[in-house]
JSON list of C-alpha atoms and ligand atoms in Angstrom, two decimals:
[
{"chain": "A", "resi": 57, "resn": "UNK", "atom": "CA", "xyz": [94.27, -122.43, 39.82]},
{"chain": "A", "resi": 58, "resn": "UNK", "atom": "CA", "xyz": [93.58, -126.00, 38.65]},
{"chain": "A", "resi": 59, "resn": "UNK", "atom": "CA", "xyz": [89.85, -126.17, 38.17]},
{"chain": "A", "resi": 60, "resn": "UNK", "atom": "CA", "xyz": [88.04, -129.39, 36.49]},
{"chain": "A", "resi": 61, "resn": "UNK", "atom": "CA", "xyz": [85.00, -128.43, 34.32]},
{"chain": "A", "resi": 62, "resn": "UNK", "atom": "CA", "xyz": [82.30, -130.78, 34.91]},
{"chain": "A", "resi": 63, "resn": "UNK", "atom": "CA", "xyz": [79.63, -130.65, 32.29]},
{"chain": "A", "resi": 64, "resn": "UNK", "atom": "CA", "xyz": [75.93, -130.61, 33.27]},
{"chain": "A", "resi": 65, "resn": "UNK", "atom": "CA", "xyz": [74.59, -134.17, 32.74]},
{"chain": "A", "resi": 66, "resn": "UNK", "atom": "CA", "xyz": [71.68, -134.81, 30.63]},
{"chain": "A", "resi": 67, "resn": "UNK", "atom": "CA", "xyz": [68.00, -134.45, 31.85]},
{"chain": "A", "resi": 68, "resn": "UNK", "atom": "CA", "xyz": [69.27, -132.37, 34.86]},
{"chain": "A", "resi": 69, "resn": "UNK", "atom": "CA", "xyz": [66.00, -130.63, 35.16]},
{"chain": "A", "resi": 70, "resn": "UNK", "atom": "CA", "xyz": [64.05, -133.99, 35.41]},
{"chain": "A", "resi": 71, "resn": "UNK", "atom": "CA", "xyz": [66.49, -135.17, 38.15]},
{"chain": "A", "resi": 72, "resn": "UNK", "atom": "CA", "xyz": [66.09, -131.80, 39.99]},
{"chain": "A", "resi": 73, "resn": "UNK", "atom": "CA", "xyz": [62.32, -131.97, 39.83]},
{"chain": "A", "resi": 74, "resn": "UNK", "atom": "CA", "xyz": [62.56, -135.74, 41.44]},
{"chain": "A", "resi": 75, "resn": "UNK", "atom": "CA", "xyz": [64.85, -134.66, 44.13]},
{"chain": "A", "resi": 76, "resn": "UNK", "atom": "CA", "xyz": [62.55, -131.56, 45.04]},
{"chain": "A", "resi": 77, "resn": "UNK", "atom": "CA", "xyz": [59.81, -134.04, 45.14]},
{"chain": "A", "resi": 78, "resn": "UNK", "atom": "CA", "xyz": [61.45, -136.44, 47.45]},
{"chain": "A", "resi": 79, "resn": "UNK", "atom": "CA", "xyz": [62.71, -133.60, 49.50]},
{"chain": "A", "resi": 80, "resn": "UNK", "atom": "CA", "xyz": [58.77, -133.07, 50.41]},
{"chain": "A", "resi": 81, "resn": "UNK", "atom": "CA", "xyz": [58.79, -136.46, 51.89]},
{"chain": "A", "resi": 82, "resn": "UNK", "atom": "CA", "xyz": [61.77, -135.80, 54.32]},
{"chain": "A", "resi": 83, "resn": "UNK", "atom": "CA", "xyz": [61.15, -136.73, 57.81]},
{"chain": "A", "resi": 84, "resn": "UNK", "atom": "CA", "xyz": [62.60, -134.06, 59.69]},
{"chain": "A", "resi": 85, "resn": "UNK", "atom": "CA", "xyz": [60.83, -133.81, 63.00]},
{"chain": "A", "resi": 86, "resn": "UNK", "atom": "CA", "xyz": [63.82, -132.34, 64.93]},
{"chain": "A", "resi": 87, "resn": "UNK", "atom": "CA", "xyz": [66.08, -130.06, 62.57]},
{"chain": "A", "resi": 88, "resn": "UNK", "atom": "CA", "xyz": [63.23, -129.08, 59.92]},
{"chain": "A", "resi": 89, "resn": "UNK", "atom": "CA", "xyz": [65.81, -129.17, 57.41]},
{"chain": "A", "resi": 90, "resn": "UNK", "atom": "CA", "xyz": [64.66, -131.16, 54.35]},
{"chain": "A", "resi": 91, "resn": "UNK", "atom": "CA", "xyz": [66.86, -132.57, 51.81]},
{"chain": "A", "resi": 92, "resn": "UNK", "atom": "CA", "xyz": [66.10, -134.69, 48.81]},
{"chain": "A", "resi": 93, "resn": "UNK", "atom": "CA", "xyz": [68.25, -136.54, 46.52]},
{"chain": "A", "resi": 94, "resn": "UNK", "atom": "CA", "xyz": [67.89, -138.01, 43.15]},
{"chain": "A", "resi": 95, "resn": "UNK", "atom": "CA", "xyz": [70.51, -140.71, 41.90]},
{"chain": "A", "resi": 96, "resn": "UNK", "atom": "CA", "xyz": [70.56, -142.01, 38.22]},
{"chain": "A", "resi": 97, "resn": "UNK", "atom": "CA", "xyz": [72.48, -145.26, 37.68]},
{"chain": "A", "resi": 98, "resn": "UNK", "atom": "CA", "xyz": [74.30, -146.26, 34.51]},
{"chain": "A", "resi": 99, "resn": "UNK", "atom": "CA", "xyz": [71.39, -148.44, 33.66]},
{"chain": "A", "resi": 100, "resn": "UNK", "atom": "CA", "xyz": [69.17, -145.28, 33.49]},
{"chain": "A", "resi": 101, "resn": "UNK", "atom": "CA", "xyz": [67.15, -145.88, 36.64]},
{"chain": "A", "resi": 102, "resn": "UNK", "atom": "CA", "xyz": [66.58, -143.38, 39.17]},
{"chain": "A", "resi": 103, "resn": "UNK", "atom": "CA", "xyz": [66.49, -143.77, 42.87]},
{"chain": "A", "resi": 104, "resn": "UNK", "atom": "CA", "xyz": [65.26, -140.99, 45.08]},
{"chain": "A", "resi": 105, "resn": "UNK", "atom": "CA", "xyz": [66.00, -140.30, 48.68]},
{"chain": "A", "resi": 106, "resn": "UNK", "atom": "CA", "xyz": [65.01, -137.95, 51.43]},
{"chain": "A", "resi": 107, "resn": "UNK", "atom": "CA", "xyz": [66.56, -137.57, 55.05]},
{"chain": "A", "resi": 108, "resn": "UNK", "atom": "CA", "xyz": [64.83, -139.49, 57.90]},
{"chain": "A", "resi": 109, "resn": "UNK", "atom": "CA", "xyz": [65.44, -138.42, 61.53]},
{"chain": "A", "resi": 110, "resn": "UNK", "atom": "CA", "xyz": [64.89, -140.27, 64.76]},
{"chain": "A", "resi": 111, "resn": "UNK", "atom": "CA", "xyz": [64.14, -139.35, 68.29]},
{"chain": "A", "resi": 112, "resn": "UNK", "atom": "CA", "xyz": [67.56, -140.85, 68.68]},
{"chain": "A", "resi": 113, "resn": "UNK", "atom": "CA", "xyz": [69.26, -138.45, 66.77]},
{"chain": "A", "resi": 114, "resn": "UNK", "atom": "CA", "xyz": [72.44, -140.21, 65.75]},
{"chain": "A", "resi": 115, "resn": "UNK", "atom": "CA", "xyz": [70.33, -142.72, 63.78]},
{"chain": "A", "resi": 116, "resn": "UNK", "atom": "CA", "xyz": [69.29, -140.16, 61.39]},
{"chain": "A", "resi": 117, "resn": "UNK", "atom": "CA", "xyz": [70.10, -140.80, 57.86]},
{"chain": "A", "resi": 118, "resn": "UNK", "atom": "CA", "xyz": [70.92, -138.38, 55.04]},
{"chain": "A", "resi": 119, "resn": "UNK", "atom": "CA", "xyz": [69.10, -138.14, 51.86]},
{"chain": "A", "resi": 120, "resn": "UNK", "atom": "CA", "xyz": [72.06, -138.92, 49.55]},
{"chain": "A", "resi": 121, "resn": "UNK", "atom": "CA", "xyz": [72.66, -142.28, 51.51]},
{"chain": "A", "resi": 122, "resn": "UNK", "atom": "CA", "xyz": [69.09, -143.22, 51.38]},
{"chain": "A", "resi": 123, "resn": "UNK", "atom": "CA", "xyz": [69.01, -143.07, 47.39]},
{"chain": "A", "resi": 124, "resn": "UNK", "atom": "CA", "xyz": [72.67, -144.76, 47.32]},
{"chain": "A", "resi": 125, "resn": "UNK", "atom": "CA", "xyz": [71.24, -147.60, 49.74]},
{"chain": "A", "resi": 126, "resn": "UNK", "atom": "CA", "xyz": [68.06, -148.01, 47.71]},
{"chain": "A", "resi": 127, "resn": "UNK", "atom": "CA", "xyz": [70.15, -148.39, 44.43]},
{"chain": "A", "resi": 128, "resn": "UNK", "atom": "CA", "xyz": [72.57, -150.78, 45.94]},
{"chain": "A", "resi": 129, "resn": "UNK", "atom": "CA", "xyz": [70.01, -152.78, 47.59]},
{"chain": "A", "resi": 130, "resn": "UNK", "atom": "CA", "xyz": [68.36, -153.15, 44.11]},
{"chain": "A", "resi": 131, "resn": "UNK", "atom": "CA", "xyz": [71.68, -154.55, 42.73]},
{"chain": "A", "resi": 132, "resn": "UNK", "atom": "CA", "xyz": [72.98, -151.45, 41.09]},
{"chain": "A", "resi": 133, "resn": "UNK", "atom": "CA", "xyz": [76.41, -150.09, 41.95]},
{"chain": "A", "resi": 134, "resn": "UNK", "atom": "CA", "xyz": [77.38, -147.96, 38.86]},
{"chain": "A", "resi": 135, "resn": "UNK", "atom": "CA", "xyz": [76.30, -144.46, 39.08]},
{"chain": "A", "resi": 136, "resn": "UNK", "atom": "CA", "xyz": [75.83, -141.71, 36.60]},
{"chain": "A", "resi": 137, "resn": "UNK", "atom": "CA", "xyz": [74.76, -138.55, 38.63]},
{"chain": "A", "resi": 138, "resn": "UNK", "atom": "CA", "xyz": [73.39, -137.48, 42.10]},
{"chain": "A", "resi": 139, "resn": "UNK", "atom": "CA", "xyz": [71.30, -134.57, 42.55]},
{"chain": "A", "resi": 140, "resn": "UNK", "atom": "CA", "xyz": [70.95, -132.96, 45.98]},
{"chain": "A", "resi": 141, "resn": "UNK", "atom": "CA", "xyz": [68.42, -130.25, 46.87]},
{"chain": "A", "resi": 142, "resn": "UNK", "atom": "CA", "xyz": [67.92, -128.39, 49.81]},
{"chain": "A", "resi": 143, "resn": "UNK", "atom": "CA", "xyz": [66.23, -124.87, 50.38]},
{"chain": "A", "resi": 144, "resn": "UNK", "atom": "CA", "xyz": [69.48, -123.44, 50.41]},
{"chain": "A", "resi": 145, "resn": "UNK", "atom": "CA", "xyz": [71.82, -125.35, 48.03]},
{"chain": "A", "resi": 146, "resn": "UNK", "atom": "CA", "xyz": [73.46, -127.00, 51.13]},
{"chain": "A", "resi": 147, "resn": "UNK", "atom": "CA", "xyz": [76.60, -129.28, 50.68]},
{"chain": "A", "resi": 148, "resn": "UNK", "atom": "CA", "xyz": [76.52, -133.15, 51.13]},
{"chain": "A", "resi": 149, "resn": "UNK", "atom": "CA", "xyz": [78.15, -134.12, 54.53]},
{"chain": "A", "resi": 150, "resn": "UNK", "atom": "CA", "xyz": [81.37, -135.82, 54.91]},
{"chain": "A", "resi": 151, "resn": "UNK", "atom": "CA", "xyz": [79.79, -139.27, 55.55]},
{"chain": "A", "resi": 152, "resn": "UNK", "atom": "CA", "xyz": [77.82, -139.25, 52.31]},
{"chain": "A", "resi": 153, "resn": "UNK", "atom": "CA", "xyz": [80.85, -138.20, 50.53]},
{"chain": "A", "resi": 154, "resn": "UNK", "atom": "CA", "xyz": [82.61, -141.11, 51.64]},
{"chain": "A", "resi": 155, "resn": "UNK", "atom": "CA", "xyz": [79.82, -143.45, 50.87]},
{"chain": "A", "resi": 156, "resn": "UNK", "atom": "CA", "xyz": [79.58, -141.76, 47.23]},
{"chain": "A", "resi": 157, "resn": "UNK", "atom": "CA", "xyz": [83.43, -142.36, 46.92]},
{"chain": "A", "resi": 158, "resn": "UNK", "atom": "CA", "xyz": [82.86, -146.17, 47.43]},
{"chain": "A", "resi": 159, "resn": "UNK", "atom": "CA", "xyz": [81.12, -146.48, 44.33]},
{"chain": "A", "resi": 160, "resn": "UNK", "atom": "CA", "xyz": [81.72, -143.52, 41.96]},
{"chain": "A", "resi": 161, "resn": "UNK", "atom": "CA", "xyz": [84.71, -141.19, 42.22]},
{"chain": "A", "resi": 162, "resn": "UNK", "atom": "CA", "xyz": [84.10, -139.54, 38.83]},
{"chain": "A", "resi": 163, "resn": "UNK", "atom": "CA", "xyz": [80.19, -139.10, 39.44]},
{"chain": "A", "resi": 164, "resn": "UNK", "atom": "CA", "xyz": [79.02, -135.48, 39.02]},
{"chain": "A", "resi": 165, "resn": "UNK", "atom": "CA", "xyz": [77.24, -134.22, 42.17]},
{"chain": "A", "resi": 166, "resn": "UNK", "atom": "CA", "xyz": [74.79, -131.50, 41.43]},
{"chain": "A", "resi": 167, "resn": "UNK", "atom": "CA", "xyz": [74.05, -129.15, 44.37]},
{"chain": "A", "resi": 168, "resn": "UNK", "atom": "CA", "xyz": [70.90, -126.99, 44.01]},
{"chain": "A", "resi": 169, "resn": "UNK", "atom": "CA", "xyz": [68.23, -125.23, 45.78]},
{"chain": "A", "resi": 170, "resn": "UNK", "atom": "CA", "xyz": [64.72, -125.04, 44.79]},
{"chain": "A", "resi": 171, "resn": "UNK", "atom": "CA", "xyz": [65.25, -122.68, 41.84]},
{"chain": "A", "resi": 172, "resn": "UNK", "atom": "CA", "xyz": [68.77, -123.10, 40.73]},
{"chain": "A", "resi": 173, "resn": "UNK", "atom": "CA", "xyz": [72.02, -125.11, 40.61]},
{"chain": "A", "resi": 174, "resn": "UNK", "atom": "CA", "xyz": [74.68, -123.91, 42.95]},
{"chain": "A", "resi": 175, "resn": "UNK", "atom": "CA", "xyz": [77.45, -126.26, 41.80]},
{"chain": "A", "resi": 176, "resn": "UNK", "atom": "CA", "xyz": [78.52, -129.30, 39.78]},
{"chain": "A", "resi": 177, "resn": "UNK", "atom": "CA", "xyz": [81.47, -131.32, 40.89]},
{"chain": "A", "resi": 178, "resn": "UNK", "atom": "CA", "xyz": [82.75, -134.71, 40.85]},
{"chain": "A", "resi": 179, "resn": "UNK", "atom": "CA", "xyz": [82.92, -136.97, 44.20]},
{"chain": "A", "resi": 180, "resn": "UNK", "atom": "CA", "xyz": [86.61, -136.93, 43.91]},
{"chain": "A", "resi": 181, "resn": "UNK", "atom": "CA", "xyz": [86.64, -133.19, 44.01]},
{"chain": "A", "resi": 182, "resn": "UNK", "atom": "CA", "xyz": [84.13, -133.16, 46.97]},
{"chain": "A", "resi": 183, "resn": "UNK", "atom": "CA", "xyz": [86.22, -135.76, 48.95]},
{"chain": "A", "resi": 184, "resn": "UNK", "atom": "CA", "xyz": [90.09, -135.38, 47.89]},
{"chain": "A", "resi": 185, "resn": "UNK", "atom": "CA", "xyz": [91.97, -138.28, 49.48]},
{"chain": "A", "resi": 186, "resn": "UNK", "atom": "CA", "xyz": [89.04, -140.36, 49.92]},
{"chain": "A", "resi": 187, "resn": "UNK", "atom": "CA", "xyz": [89.60, -143.64, 51.65]},
{"chain": "A", "resi": 188, "resn": "UNK", "atom": "CA", "xyz": [88.83, -146.25, 48.92]},
{"chain": "A", "resi": 189, "resn": "UNK", "atom": "CA", "xyz": [88.38, -150.19, 48.91]},
{"chain": "A", "resi": 190, "resn": "UNK", "atom": "CA", "xyz": [91.90, -150.57, 47.47]},
{"chain": "A", "resi": 191, "resn": "UNK", "atom": "CA", "xyz": [93.39, -149.08, 50.35]},
{"chain": "A", "resi": 192, "resn": "UNK", "atom": "CA", "xyz": [92.49, -151.94, 52.55]},
{"chain": "A", "resi": 193, "resn": "UNK", "atom": "CA", "xyz": [94.09, -154.42, 50.00]},
{"chain": "A", "resi": 194, "resn": "UNK", "atom": "CA", "xyz": [97.40, -152.81, 50.35]},
{"chain": "A", "resi": 195, "resn": "UNK", "atom": "CA", "xyz": [97.55, -152.58, 54.06]},
{"chain": "A", "resi": 196, "resn": "UNK", "atom": "CA", "xyz": [99.66, -154.95, 56.28]},
{"chain": "A", "resi": 197, "resn": "UNK", "atom": "CA", "xyz": [98.06, -155.86, 59.54]},
{"chain": "B", "resi": 1361, "resn": "LIG", "atom": "N1", "xyz": [71.32, -134.07, 56.04]},
{"chain": "B", "resi": 1361, "resn": "LIG", "atom": "C1", "xyz": [71.21, -134.72, 54.76]},
{"chain": "B", "resi": 1361, "resn": "LIG", "atom": "O1", "xyz": [70.29, -135.40, 54.41]},
{"chain": "B", "resi": 1361, "resn": "LIG", "atom": "N2", "xyz": [72.34, -134.66, 53.86]},
{"chain": "B", "resi": 1361, "resn": "LIG", "atom": "C2", "xyz": [73.31, -134.05, 53.96]},
{"chain": "B", "resi": 1361, "resn": "LIG", "atom": "O2", "xyz": [74.34, -134.25, 53.28]},
{"chain": "B", "resi": 1361, "resn": "LIG", "atom": "C3", "xyz": [73.68, -133.15, 55.27]},
{"chain": "B", "resi": 1361, "resn": "LIG", "atom": "C4", "xyz": [72.49, -133.36, 56.33]},
{"chain": "B", "resi": 1361, "resn": "LIG", "atom": "C5", "xyz": [70.26, -133.95, 56.93]},
{"chain": "B", "resi": 1361, "resn": "LIG", "atom": "C6", "xyz": [70.66, -134.95, 58.18]},
{"chain": "B", "resi": 1361, "resn": "LIG", "atom": "C7", "xyz": [69.72, -134.09, 59.01]},
{"chain": "B", "resi": 1361, "resn": "LIG", "atom": "O3", "xyz": [68.35, -134.79, 58.88]},
{"chain": "B", "resi": 1361, "resn": "LIG", "atom": "C8", "xyz": [69.48, -132.66, 58.52]},
{"chain": "B", "resi": 1361, "resn": "LIG", "atom": "O4", "xyz": [69.90, -132.73, 57.17]},
{"chain": "B", "resi": 1361, "resn": "LIG", "atom": "C9", "xyz": [70.35, -131.82, 59.41]},
{"chain": "B", "resi": 1361, "resn": "LIG", "atom": "O5", "xyz": [71.60, -132.22, 59.72]}
]
């Protein structure tokens, strides 16, 4: 088996605590499934996110994308590590993986519940064969 070993990034405990705190702010009026995320950029800043649902269900946004969009909207596109916390250590959805891949294929993603880390893997591992910005450049119409 070909397994890549991803080392635990520094200060993971702090990121886990911030993601768990953000999870408390999740607006989950419909699913009741709260998700928290903490994204550290290469500059050292941390952006948190929670999922935000809507009565028009399809408008719901995931915690991971809220954190990423907060960072990008502040001019930060170089990411160091992303932590995702749910009550069950649930896995990021495909849409969030694609958004992560846009910016940071090598970024470690730490998936955890409220007590422990379930896995640490890179975005490339979570989304093999991601559609990337370069794919657009090489495509004839
Ligand atoms: N959710 C996230 O916030 N992140 C994911 O990666 C998976 C799903 C949210 C969306 C919705 O508010 C709830 O979890 C149930 O799908």
